[in-house]
Coordinates of C-alpha atoms and ligand atoms in Angstrom, one line a residue:
M1 CA 101.6 43.6 135.8
T2 CA 98.3 44.6 133.8
E3 CA 97.1 41.9 131.3
L4 CA 99.4 41.2 128.6
R5 CA 98.1 42.3 125.1
S6 CA 99.3 38.9 123.6
S7 CA 97.0 36.9 126.1
E8 CA 94.0 38.0 123.8
W9 CA 95.7 35.4 121.2
Y10 CA 97.0 33.0 123.7
D11 CA 94.6 32.7 126.6
G12 CA 91.7 30.3 126.8
D13 CA 90.3 27.1 125.6
D14 CA 88.6 28.0 122.5
R15 CA 89.7 27.1 118.8
N16 CA 91.2 30.3 118.1
A17 CA 93.4 30.3 121.2
Y18 CA 94.3 26.9 120.1
I19 CA 95.3 27.8 116.8
H20 CA 97.4 30.7 118.0
R21 CA 99.2 28.6 120.6
A22 CA 99.8 25.4 118.3
W23 CA 101.2 27.4 115.2
M24 CA 103.6 29.3 117.3
R25 CA 104.6 26.4 119.7
R26 CA 107.3 24.5 117.4
G27 CA 109.0 22.9 120.2
T28 CA 108.9 25.9 122.5
P29 CA 107.8 25.0 126.3
S30 CA 104.0 25.7 127.1
S31 CA 105.2 28.4 129.5
T32 CA 105.9 30.5 126.4
F33 CA 102.2 31.3 126.4
E34 CA 101.7 31.7 130.2
G35 CA 102.1 35.4 131.0
R36 CA 105.5 36.0 129.4
P37 CA 105.7 39.1 127.5
Q38 CA 106.0 38.7 123.6
I39 CA 108.6 41.2 122.5
A40 CA 109.1 41.7 118.9
I41 CA 112.5 42.7 117.3
A42 CA 111.5 44.8 114.3
N43 CA 114.6 44.1 112.3
T44 CA 115.8 46.2 109.4
A45 CA 118.8 44.0 108.4
S46 CA 118.9 43.3 104.7
D47 CA 121.5 42.4 102.3
L48 CA 120.1 45.4 100.5
T49 CA 120.5 47.9 103.4
P50 CA 124.3 47.5 103.8
C51 CA 124.4 49.7 106.6
N52 CA 122.1 47.7 108.7
A53 CA 123.2 44.1 107.3
H54 CA 125.0 43.2 110.8
L55 CA 121.7 43.9 112.6
D56 CA 120.9 40.1 112.6
E57 CA 123.9 39.8 115.1
V58 CA 122.6 42.5 117.2
A59 CA 119.1 40.9 117.1
Q60 CA 120.8 37.7 118.7
S61 CA 122.0 39.8 121.7
V62 CA 118.6 41.2 122.0
K63 CA 117.0 37.9 122.0
H64 CA 119.1 36.6 124.9
G65 CA 118.4 39.8 126.9
I66 CA 114.8 39.2 126.4
Y67 CA 114.8 35.6 127.1
E68 CA 116.7 36.0 130.3
A69 CA 114.2 38.6 131.7
G70 CA 111.6 36.3 131.0
G71 CA 110.0 37.6 128.0
I72 CA 109.6 35.7 124.3
P73 CA 111.7 37.5 121.7
L74 CA 110.2 37.2 118.1
E75 CA 112.2 38.6 115.3
L76 CA 109.9 40.5 112.8
P77 CA 111.8 41.5 109.5
V78 CA 110.4 44.8 108.4
V79 CA 110.7 46.9 105.4
S80 CA 114.2 48.3 105.1
L81 CA 115.8 51.1 103.1
G82 CA 119.2 51.2 101.9
E83 CA 119.9 54.9 101.3
T84 CA 122.3 54.2 98.4
Q85 CA 120.3 51.6 96.7
V86 CA 116.6 52.3 96.4
R87 CA 115.2 54.1 93.7
P88 CA 114.1 57.0 93.1
T89 CA 115.0 58.1 96.8
A90 CA 114.6 56.2 100.1
M91 CA 112.5 59.1 101.4
L92 CA 109.6 58.0 99.1
W93 CA 109.5 54.9 100.9
R94 CA 109.9 56.0 104.6
N95 CA 106.1 56.5 105.2
M96 CA 105.5 53.1 103.6
A97 CA 108.0 51.3 105.9
A98 CA 106.4 53.2 108.8
M99 CA 103.1 52.1 107.6
A100 CA 103.8 48.6 107.1
T101 CA 105.9 48.3 110.5
E102 CA 102.9 50.2 112.4
E103 CA 100.4 47.5 110.8
M104 CA 102.5 44.4 111.7
L105 CA 103.1 45.3 115.1
R106 CA 99.3 45.8 115.5
A107 CA 98.3 42.9 113.9
N108 CA 100.4 40.5 115.7
P109 CA 100.3 39.2 119.1
I110 CA 103.1 41.6 120.5
D111 CA 103.5 43.3 123.9
G112 CA 106.5 45.3 123.3
V113 CA 109.1 45.9 120.4
V114 CA 112.8 46.5 120.3
L115 CA 113.6 48.6 117.0
L116 CA 116.7 47.7 115.3
G117 CA 117.5 50.7 112.7
G118 CA 120.6 52.3 111.3
C119 CA 120.7 53.6 107.8
D120 CA 119.1 57.0 107.5
K121 CA 115.4 56.4 106.9
T122 CA 115.3 53.4 109.2
I123 CA 115.2 54.8 112.7
P124 CA 112.7 57.7 111.6
A125 CA 110.3 55.0 110.0
L126 CA 110.5 52.7 113.1
L127 CA 109.7 55.5 115.6
M128 CA 107.0 56.9 113.5
A129 CA 105.5 53.4 113.5
A130 CA 105.9 52.9 117.3
A131 CA 104.5 56.2 118.1
S132 CA 101.3 55.5 116.2
V133 CA 100.9 51.9 117.4
D134 CA 101.8 53.1 120.9
L135 CA 103.2 49.6 122.2
P136 CA 106.4 49.7 124.6
A137 CA 109.2 50.5 122.4
V138 CA 113.0 51.0 122.5
V139 CA 115.4 51.9 119.7
I140 CA 118.9 50.1 119.1
P141 CA 120.7 52.2 116.6
G142 CA 123.2 49.8 114.5
G143 CA 126.1 52.3 115.0
P144 CA 128.7 53.9 112.6
M145 CA 131.2 52.0 110.6
L146 CA 134.9 52.4 111.3
T147 CA 137.1 55.1 109.5
G148 CA 138.6 54.2 106.2
H149 CA 141.8 55.7 105.0
F150 CA 143.0 56.4 101.3
R151 CA 146.5 57.8 100.4
G152 CA 147.1 58.6 104.1
E153 CA 143.9 60.4 104.7
A154 CA 140.8 59.5 106.7
L155 CA 137.8 59.1 104.4
G156 CA 134.4 60.3 105.6
C157 CA 131.9 58.3 103.7
G158 CA 129.4 60.8 101.9
T159 CA 131.3 63.8 102.6
D160 CA 134.4 62.7 101.1
V161 CA 132.6 61.2 98.1
W162 CA 131.3 64.5 97.1
R163 CA 134.8 66.1 97.6
L164 CA 136.7 63.3 95.7
S165 CA 134.0 63.6 93.0
E166 CA 134.6 67.5 92.6
E167 CA 138.3 66.9 92.6
M168 CA 137.9 64.5 89.7
R169 CA 135.6 67.0 87.8
A170 CA 138.2 69.8 88.5
G171 CA 140.8 67.3 87.0
N172 CA 142.8 67.0 90.3
L173 CA 142.0 63.3 90.5
T174 CA 142.1 60.7 87.7
K175 CA 139.1 58.2 87.5
D176 CA 141.2 55.3 88.3
Q177 CA 142.3 57.0 91.6
F178 CA 138.6 58.0 92.3
R179 CA 137.7 54.4 91.8
A180 CA 140.5 53.1 94.2
S181 CA 139.2 55.0 96.9
E182 CA 135.9 53.0 96.9
S183 CA 137.1 50.2 98.8
S184 CA 138.6 52.3 101.5
T185 CA 135.5 54.4 102.1
I186 CA 133.5 51.7 103.5
R187 CA 135.9 49.9 106.0
S188 CA 133.5 48.0 108.2
K189 CA 129.8 47.0 109.0
G190 CA 127.8 49.9 110.1
H191 CA 126.1 53.2 108.8
C192 CA 127.9 56.1 107.3
N193 CA 130.4 57.5 109.9
T194 CA 130.2 61.2 109.0
M195 CA 127.6 63.6 111.1
G196 CA 125.0 62.5 108.2
T197 CA 121.5 61.7 108.7
A198 CA 122.2 57.9 110.0
S199 CA 124.5 59.3 113.0
T200 CA 122.3 62.4 113.5
M201 CA 119.1 60.3 113.8
A202 CA 120.8 57.9 116.2
L203 CA 122.1 60.7 118.6
V204 CA 118.8 62.9 118.3
A205 CA 116.8 59.6 119.1
E206 CA 118.9 59.2 122.4
A207 CA 118.3 62.8 123.2
L208 CA 114.6 62.1 122.4
G209 CA 114.7 59.5 125.2
T210 CA 114.0 56.5 122.9
I211 CA 117.4 54.7 123.4
V212 CA 119.1 53.9 126.4
P213 CA 121.5 56.7 127.2
G214 CA 124.9 56.1 126.4
L215 CA 124.4 53.6 123.4
A216 CA 124.0 56.0 120.3
G217 CA 127.3 56.4 118.5
T218 CA 128.8 53.1 119.6
P219 CA 130.6 52.0 116.3
A220 CA 128.9 49.0 114.7
P221 CA 132.0 46.6 115.3
D222 CA 132.5 47.4 119.1
A223 CA 131.6 44.7 121.3
R224 CA 129.7 47.1 123.6
L225 CA 127.2 47.4 121.0
L226 CA 126.2 43.7 121.7
E227 CA 126.4 44.2 125.4
A228 CA 124.1 47.1 125.2
S229 CA 121.6 45.2 123.0
H230 CA 121.6 42.4 125.5
E231 CA 120.7 44.9 128.3
T232 CA 118.2 46.6 125.9
G233 CA 116.4 43.1 125.5
R234 CA 116.1 42.8 129.2
L235 CA 114.7 46.5 129.3
A236 CA 112.2 45.7 126.6
V237 CA 110.4 43.0 129.1
Q238 CA 110.5 45.6 132.1
L239 CA 108.7 48.1 129.5
V240 CA 105.9 45.9 129.2
A241 CA 105.6 45.5 132.9
D242 CA 105.8 49.2 133.5
D243 CA 103.4 50.0 130.5
R244 CA 106.0 52.5 129.2
R245 CA 104.6 53.3 125.8
P246 CA 105.6 56.3 123.8
S247 CA 102.6 58.2 124.7
T248 CA 103.5 58.0 128.1
F249 CA 106.6 59.7 128.4
L250 CA 107.4 61.6 125.1
T251 CA 106.2 65.1 125.4
K252 CA 107.5 68.4 123.5
A253 CA 110.1 68.5 126.3
N254 CA 111.8 65.4 124.9
F255 CA 111.7 67.1 121.3
H256 CA 113.2 70.4 122.8
N257 CA 116.0 67.9 123.8
A258 CA 116.4 66.7 120.5
I259 CA 116.7 70.0 118.8
V260 CA 119.3 71.0 121.3
A261 CA 121.1 68.0 120.4
L262 CA 120.9 68.4 116.7
A263 CA 122.4 71.8 117.0
A264 CA 125.1 70.9 119.3
I265 CA 126.2 68.0 116.8
G266 CA 126.0 69.9 113.7
G267 CA 123.4 67.3 112.7
S268 CA 121.7 66.7 109.5
T269 CA 119.1 68.9 108.2
N270 CA 116.8 65.6 107.4
A271 CA 116.2 65.5 111.2
V272 CA 114.0 68.4 110.8
V273 CA 111.4 66.5 108.6
H274 CA 111.8 63.3 110.6
L275 CA 111.2 64.7 114.0
I276 CA 108.1 66.6 112.7
A277 CA 106.8 63.6 111.4
I278 CA 107.6 61.6 114.7
A279 CA 105.9 64.4 116.7
G280 CA 102.9 64.5 114.4
R281 CA 102.3 60.7 115.3
L282 CA 102.2 61.6 118.8
G283 CA 100.0 64.7 118.5
I284 CA 102.8 67.0 119.4
D285 CA 102.7 70.3 117.7
L286 CA 106.3 70.8 116.4
T287 CA 107.1 73.2 113.7
I288 CA 110.1 74.4 111.7
D289 CA 110.0 77.5 113.8
D290 CA 110.7 75.5 117.1
F291 CA 114.2 74.3 115.6
D292 CA 115.2 77.9 114.8
R293 CA 113.7 79.2 118.2
I294 CA 115.3 76.4 120.4
G295 CA 118.5 75.7 118.2
A296 CA 119.8 79.2 117.5
K297 CA 121.0 79.6 121.3
V298 CA 123.1 76.0 120.9
P299 CA 126.9 76.2 120.1
L300 CA 128.4 73.7 117.9
L301 CA 130.6 71.3 119.7
V302 CA 131.4 68.6 117.5
N303 CA 134.1 68.7 115.1
L304 CA 132.9 66.1 112.6
Q305 CA 132.4 66.0 108.7
P306 CA 130.7 67.5 106.9
A307 CA 130.9 70.8 109.0
G308 CA 134.4 69.8 110.5
R309 CA 137.2 67.3 110.8
Y310 CA 136.6 63.9 112.6
L311 CA 134.5 61.0 112.3
M312 CA 132.0 58.9 114.2
D313 CA 134.5 56.7 115.9
D314 CA 136.5 59.7 116.7
L315 CA 133.4 61.1 118.8
F316 CA 132.9 57.9 120.3
R317 CA 136.7 57.7 121.7
A318 CA 136.5 61.5 122.5
G319 CA 133.6 61.0 125.2
G320 CA 130.6 60.3 123.2
F321 CA 127.4 61.8 122.7
L322 CA 126.8 62.2 126.6
A323 CA 129.9 64.3 126.9
V324 CA 128.5 66.8 124.2
M325 CA 125.1 67.0 125.9
R326 CA 126.5 67.7 129.2
E327 CA 128.2 70.7 127.7
V328 CA 124.7 72.1 127.0
R329 CA 123.0 70.8 130.2
D330 CA 121.6 74.2 131.1
L331 CA 119.7 74.3 127.7
L332 CA 118.1 70.9 128.2
D333 CA 114.8 70.3 129.7
P334 CA 115.3 68.5 133.0
E335 CA 111.8 67.1 132.9
A336 CA 112.2 65.0 129.7
L337 CA 112.0 61.3 130.5
T338 CA 113.7 58.5 128.9
I339 CA 112.8 55.1 128.0
T340 CA 114.4 54.0 131.3
G341 CA 112.1 56.0 133.2
K342 CA 114.7 58.6 134.5
P343 CA 115.4 62.1 132.9
F344 CA 118.1 62.4 130.2
V345 CA 119.8 64.7 132.3
D346 CA 120.4 62.1 134.9
Y347 CA 122.8 60.5 132.6
L348 CA 125.3 63.4 132.1
D349 CA 127.1 63.5 135.2
D350 CA 129.7 61.1 134.7
A351 CA 130.2 62.0 130.9
Q352 CA 133.6 63.6 130.2
I353 CA 135.6 65.1 127.3
W354 CA 138.7 63.1 126.5
D355 CA 139.5 64.8 123.4
A356 CA 138.8 68.4 123.1
D357 CA 139.7 68.6 119.5
V358 CA 136.9 66.4 118.6
I359 CA 134.3 67.5 121.4
S360 CA 134.6 71.3 122.2
S361 CA 133.8 72.8 125.5
R362 CA 130.9 75.2 125.9
G363 CA 133.3 77.9 126.5
N364 CA 135.3 77.2 123.4
P365 CA 132.7 76.2 120.8
L366 CA 133.3 75.6 117.3
Q367 CA 130.5 78.0 116.6
P368 CA 128.5 80.1 118.9
A369 CA 125.2 79.4 117.4
A370 CA 124.9 76.4 115.1
G371 CA 121.2 75.7 115.0
I372 CA 119.2 75.3 111.6
T373 CA 117.7 78.8 110.4
V374 CA 114.3 79.0 109.2
I375 CA 114.0 81.3 106.0
R376 CA 110.8 83.0 104.5
G377 CA 109.9 85.4 102.0
S378 CA 108.6 85.7 98.4
L379 CA 110.3 82.6 97.3
A380 CA 109.5 80.5 100.4
P381 CA 106.2 81.7 101.9
G382 CA 105.9 78.7 103.7
G383 CA 109.4 78.5 105.0
A384 CA 112.8 76.9 104.0
I385 CA 115.7 76.0 105.9
I386 CA 119.7 76.2 105.8
K387 CA 122.2 75.0 108.0
P388 CA 124.5 77.9 108.3
A389 CA 127.5 75.7 109.8
A390 CA 127.7 73.9 106.7
A391 CA 127.5 77.0 104.5
S392 CA 130.1 79.6 103.5
P393 CA 130.1 82.6 105.6
H394 CA 130.7 85.2 102.7
L395 CA 127.5 83.6 101.2
L396 CA 125.2 83.9 104.0
K397 CA 124.1 87.5 102.7
H398 CA 124.0 87.3 99.0
R399 CA 122.3 88.7 95.8
G400 CA 122.4 86.8 92.7
R401 CA 121.1 86.2 89.3
A402 CA 118.9 83.0 89.1
V403 CA 119.8 80.1 86.9
V404 CA 116.8 77.6 87.0
F405 CA 116.7 74.2 86.5
D406 CA 113.1 72.4 86.1
S407 CA 114.1 68.9 87.4
I408 CA 117.4 67.2 88.3
E409 CA 117.6 65.5 85.0
D410 CA 117.6 69.0 83.3
F411 CA 120.2 70.0 85.8
H412 CA 122.5 67.0 84.9
A413 CA 121.8 67.7 81.1
R414 CA 123.1 71.4 81.3
I415 CA 125.2 71.8 84.3
D416 CA 128.6 71.1 82.6
D417 CA 127.4 72.7 79.2
P418 CA 130.5 75.4 78.6
D419 CA 127.8 77.7 77.1
L420 CA 125.7 77.6 80.2
D421 CA 125.4 81.3 81.5
I422 CA 126.5 81.1 85.2
D423 CA 129.1 82.5 87.4
A424 CA 130.2 82.4 91.0
D425 CA 127.6 84.8 91.9
S426 CA 124.8 83.2 90.3
V427 CA 122.0 81.6 92.5
M428 CA 121.3 78.0 91.4
V429 CA 117.5 77.0 91.4
L430 CA 116.5 73.6 91.3
R431 CA 112.6 72.6 91.3
G432 CA 110.6 69.6 91.0
C433 CA 112.4 67.9 94.0
G434 CA 109.8 68.4 96.8
P435 CA 107.7 65.6 98.1
K436 CA 105.1 65.7 95.3
G437 CA 107.0 66.9 92.4
Y438 CA 110.0 64.2 92.4
P439 CA 107.9 62.3 94.1
G440 CA 109.7 61.7 97.4
M441 CA 111.9 64.7 98.2
P442 CA 115.4 63.4 97.3
E443 CA 118.5 64.7 98.4
V444 CA 119.7 66.8 95.5
S445 CA 119.4 70.3 96.9
N446 CA 123.3 70.2 97.3
M447 CA 123.7 70.4 93.4
P448 CA 127.3 70.0 92.2
L449 CA 129.0 73.1 90.9
P450 CA 129.6 73.5 87.1
A451 CA 133.0 72.0 86.3
K452 CA 134.1 75.3 84.6
L453 CA 133.5 77.0 87.8
L454 CA 135.1 74.2 89.9
A455 CA 138.2 74.7 87.5
Q456 CA 138.6 78.2 88.5
G457 CA 138.6 77.3 92.1
V458 CA 134.9 78.1 93.0
R459 CA 133.9 75.7 95.8
D460 CA 130.6 77.0 96.9
M461 CA 127.7 79.0 95.7
V462 CA 124.1 79.8 96.8
R463 CA 121.7 76.8 95.8
V464 CA 117.9 77.0 96.5
C465 CA 115.7 74.1 96.1
D466 CA 112.5 72.3 97.3
G467 CA 114.3 69.1 97.8
R468 CA 116.4 67.6 100.6
M469 CA 120.2 67.7 101.1
S470 CA 122.4 64.6 102.2
G471 CA 123.3 65.1 105.7
T472 CA 126.9 64.4 104.7
A473 CA 126.8 67.2 102.2
Y474 CA 127.8 71.0 102.8
G475 CA 127.4 74.3 101.0
T476 CA 125.0 77.4 101.0
V477 CA 122.1 75.6 100.3
V478 CA 118.5 76.8 101.0
L479 CA 116.4 73.6 101.1
H480 CA 113.0 72.3 102.0
V481 CA 111.5 75.4 100.1
T482 CA 107.7 75.3 101.0
P483 CA 105.4 75.2 99.1
E484 CA 107.2 73.3 96.6
A485 CA 107.0 74.1 93.0
A486 CA 104.7 71.1 92.1
A487 CA 102.3 72.3 95.0
G488 CA 101.9 75.7 93.3
G489 CA 104.7 77.7 95.2
P490 CA 106.4 80.6 93.7
L491 CA 109.4 78.4 93.1
A492 CA 107.6 77.3 90.0
L493 CA 107.5 80.8 88.8
V494 CA 111.2 81.7 89.0
Q495 CA 113.0 82.5 85.5
T496 CA 116.7 82.3 84.6
G497 CA 118.1 86.1 85.2
D498 CA 115.6 86.8 88.0
W499 CA 117.5 88.4 90.9
I500 CA 117.2 86.5 94.1
N501 CA 118.0 88.0 97.8
L502 CA 119.2 85.8 100.6
D503 CA 119.9 86.9 104.1
V504 CA 120.5 84.2 106.4
R505 CA 120.6 86.4 109.5
A506 CA 117.6 88.1 108.9
G507 CA 115.8 84.7 107.9
R508 CA 114.8 86.1 104.4
L509 CA 114.9 84.6 100.7
N510 CA 113.2 87.1 98.3
L511 CA 112.5 86.9 94.7
D512 CA 113.3 90.3 93.3
V513 CA 110.4 90.3 90.9
P514 CA 107.3 92.9 91.4
A515 CA 104.3 91.2 92.5
D516 CA 102.2 92.0 89.7
E517 CA 104.7 90.6 87.1
L518 CA 105.0 87.4 89.3
A519 CA 101.1 87.0 89.2
A520 CA 101.0 87.3 85.6
R521 CA 103.5 84.4 85.1
T522 CA 102.5 80.5 84.8
P523 CA 105.0 77.8 85.2
N524 CA 106.3 76.7 81.8
Q525 CA 105.4 73.5 80.1
A526 CA 108.7 71.5 81.1
T527 CA 107.9 72.3 84.6
L528 CA 104.5 71.1 84.6
D529 CA 105.3 67.9 82.5
G530 CA 107.8 66.8 85.0
Y531 CA 105.1 66.9 87.8
A532 CA 102.8 64.4 86.1
A533 CA 101.3 62.1 88.9
P534 CA 102.0 58.6 88.6
S535 CA 99.0 56.3 87.6
R536 CA 98.9 53.7 90.3
G537 CA 100.6 52.0 93.5
W538 CA 102.3 53.3 96.3
E539 CA 103.5 56.4 94.2
R540 CA 99.9 57.4 93.5
M541 CA 99.1 57.2 97.2
Y542 CA 102.0 59.2 98.0
V543 CA 101.5 61.9 95.8
D544 CA 97.7 62.2 96.7
H545 CA 98.4 62.5 100.4
V546 CA 101.9 63.6 101.2
L547 CA 102.4 66.7 103.2
Q548 CA 104.8 69.6 102.7
A549 CA 108.3 69.5 104.1
D550 CA 107.2 71.7 107.0
Q551 CA 104.8 69.0 108.3
G552 CA 107.4 66.3 108.1
A553 CA 106.4 64.8 104.6
D554 CA 104.2 62.5 106.3
L555 CA 101.0 61.2 104.5
D556 CA 97.8 63.2 105.8
F557 CA 96.2 60.2 106.9
L558 CA 99.2 58.7 108.9
V559 CA 99.4 61.8 111.1
G560 CA 98.4 60.7 114.8
G561 CA 98.0 57.2 115.7
S562 CA 95.5 54.4 116.1
G563 CA 96.9 52.4 119.2
S564 CA 97.2 48.7 119.3
T565 CA 93.9 47.6 119.8
V566 CA 92.4 45.2 117.2
S567 CA 88.9 44.6 117.9
R568 CA 87.8 41.7 115.4
E569 CA 89.2 38.4 115.2
S570 CA 88.6 36.3 112.2
H571 CA 90.5 33.8 110.1
Ligands
FES601 FE1 123.4 54.0 105.1 FE2 124.7 56.5 104.6 S1 124.1 54.9 103.2 S2 123.8 55.5 106.4

């Protein structure tokens, strides 16, 4: 084994080594500091991140594995983001969590790290940090919750919240009934059980090679999660011995496999910004067009909400993620290695589908092509994306009149106004929701439909927005419009009444306004007022440095990595 990084802190007879050892000793044997890998457990457990609250239990199993393999486990609480709790949107804090985690991994005497995540932004932030500090790192996803039931029906957290909310607004459900469903929705520990962002990022991170194959998707209450966590702790010690850092095995081939997985599972559009941001930390050139190019050929095989019917514990009992990936084995890059040192495809031989209603075979897919489609045109010159699998087929080619909202507050204030001039053919346009404009790029693109149209039975309309969409949502939504309105994109110039043409198959989104007329327009004052930059703090730094969605919405100065070397020591 090469010399441990932590030995720079602990080896020697000088005063500094004395201080490092003495303060950490606290009853541990002296062998603690004698060539034993110091393995951090970057733990996003928090009472305010309910999806990750059980990770303390997972951490105990990891510790046992690390210790058993000869390492020293060191729990490191890191910034945690509860998707449903933090304001104004968890995405505003993803880069902060990544930066803080990266710096603490670098600053401390750590040789390797086990990353415990779950809720939407936590795995992306942890992987961005690990990529930039480039220490041996392995992810353990906390796993989805079990399926809850309400009035005899399975409830998908997220997706069914939107559905129940719309049913209440349409008058089909009372407020009391809506409220009574709350305690059924979240039945157990774990993250959302739909194919939302948390589930997506866990499965995609496994396809990327950063999770021991077969682990992602294990439900949070399942004993096998703890068993696998113990084994992952043992593996972390071996990773240090093998010097298997992210930069030694993550290549574009790994991202190719992640994109195939994203399409086959019908995963969240949020994976696009997260994967581009992670790739950026590794110096890998990944673009939104890679998602279209690689994902377009991939069939949808997983029948999970929001695109389908079932939930994550159904996927697990039906054969799990590896059974899905076995069906698309020929589309995977066989060279892409995993954290174990073996190619991802080597783990597919024994996988089997046990319930073909949940996992479709390649020969009988739910949809023949399920990837994310990139859209460009005069309204989105830098690109936008849409998830056709979650859209209504009859709206994939559509011409409609714009109804424009300058902000999400403007939207809420007017959407249920009985006098709002809107019909089922209108195109709802929401701006001011991009990385800079909000700031933080919230999940608001799937705007709820006007109550008066819901009452008429309308369940989907074309929507266009510079924000993101919850992975648990559905609808014909063009999102991540780039450049965003606040960055000077043409989205800022759309006026209510303009005609918009969407053609998903052709990859086009055009504003039907003559170029000279558009050039003469300026954004209205309400639009500009809504984009006033915050005066201080993280938000100020974020707005000054955040990149657009097509570049992963990372901060410009965080792209790339700095490695783990800290050349100066001082107290
Ligand atoms: Fe945490 Fe959905 S709110 S995963």
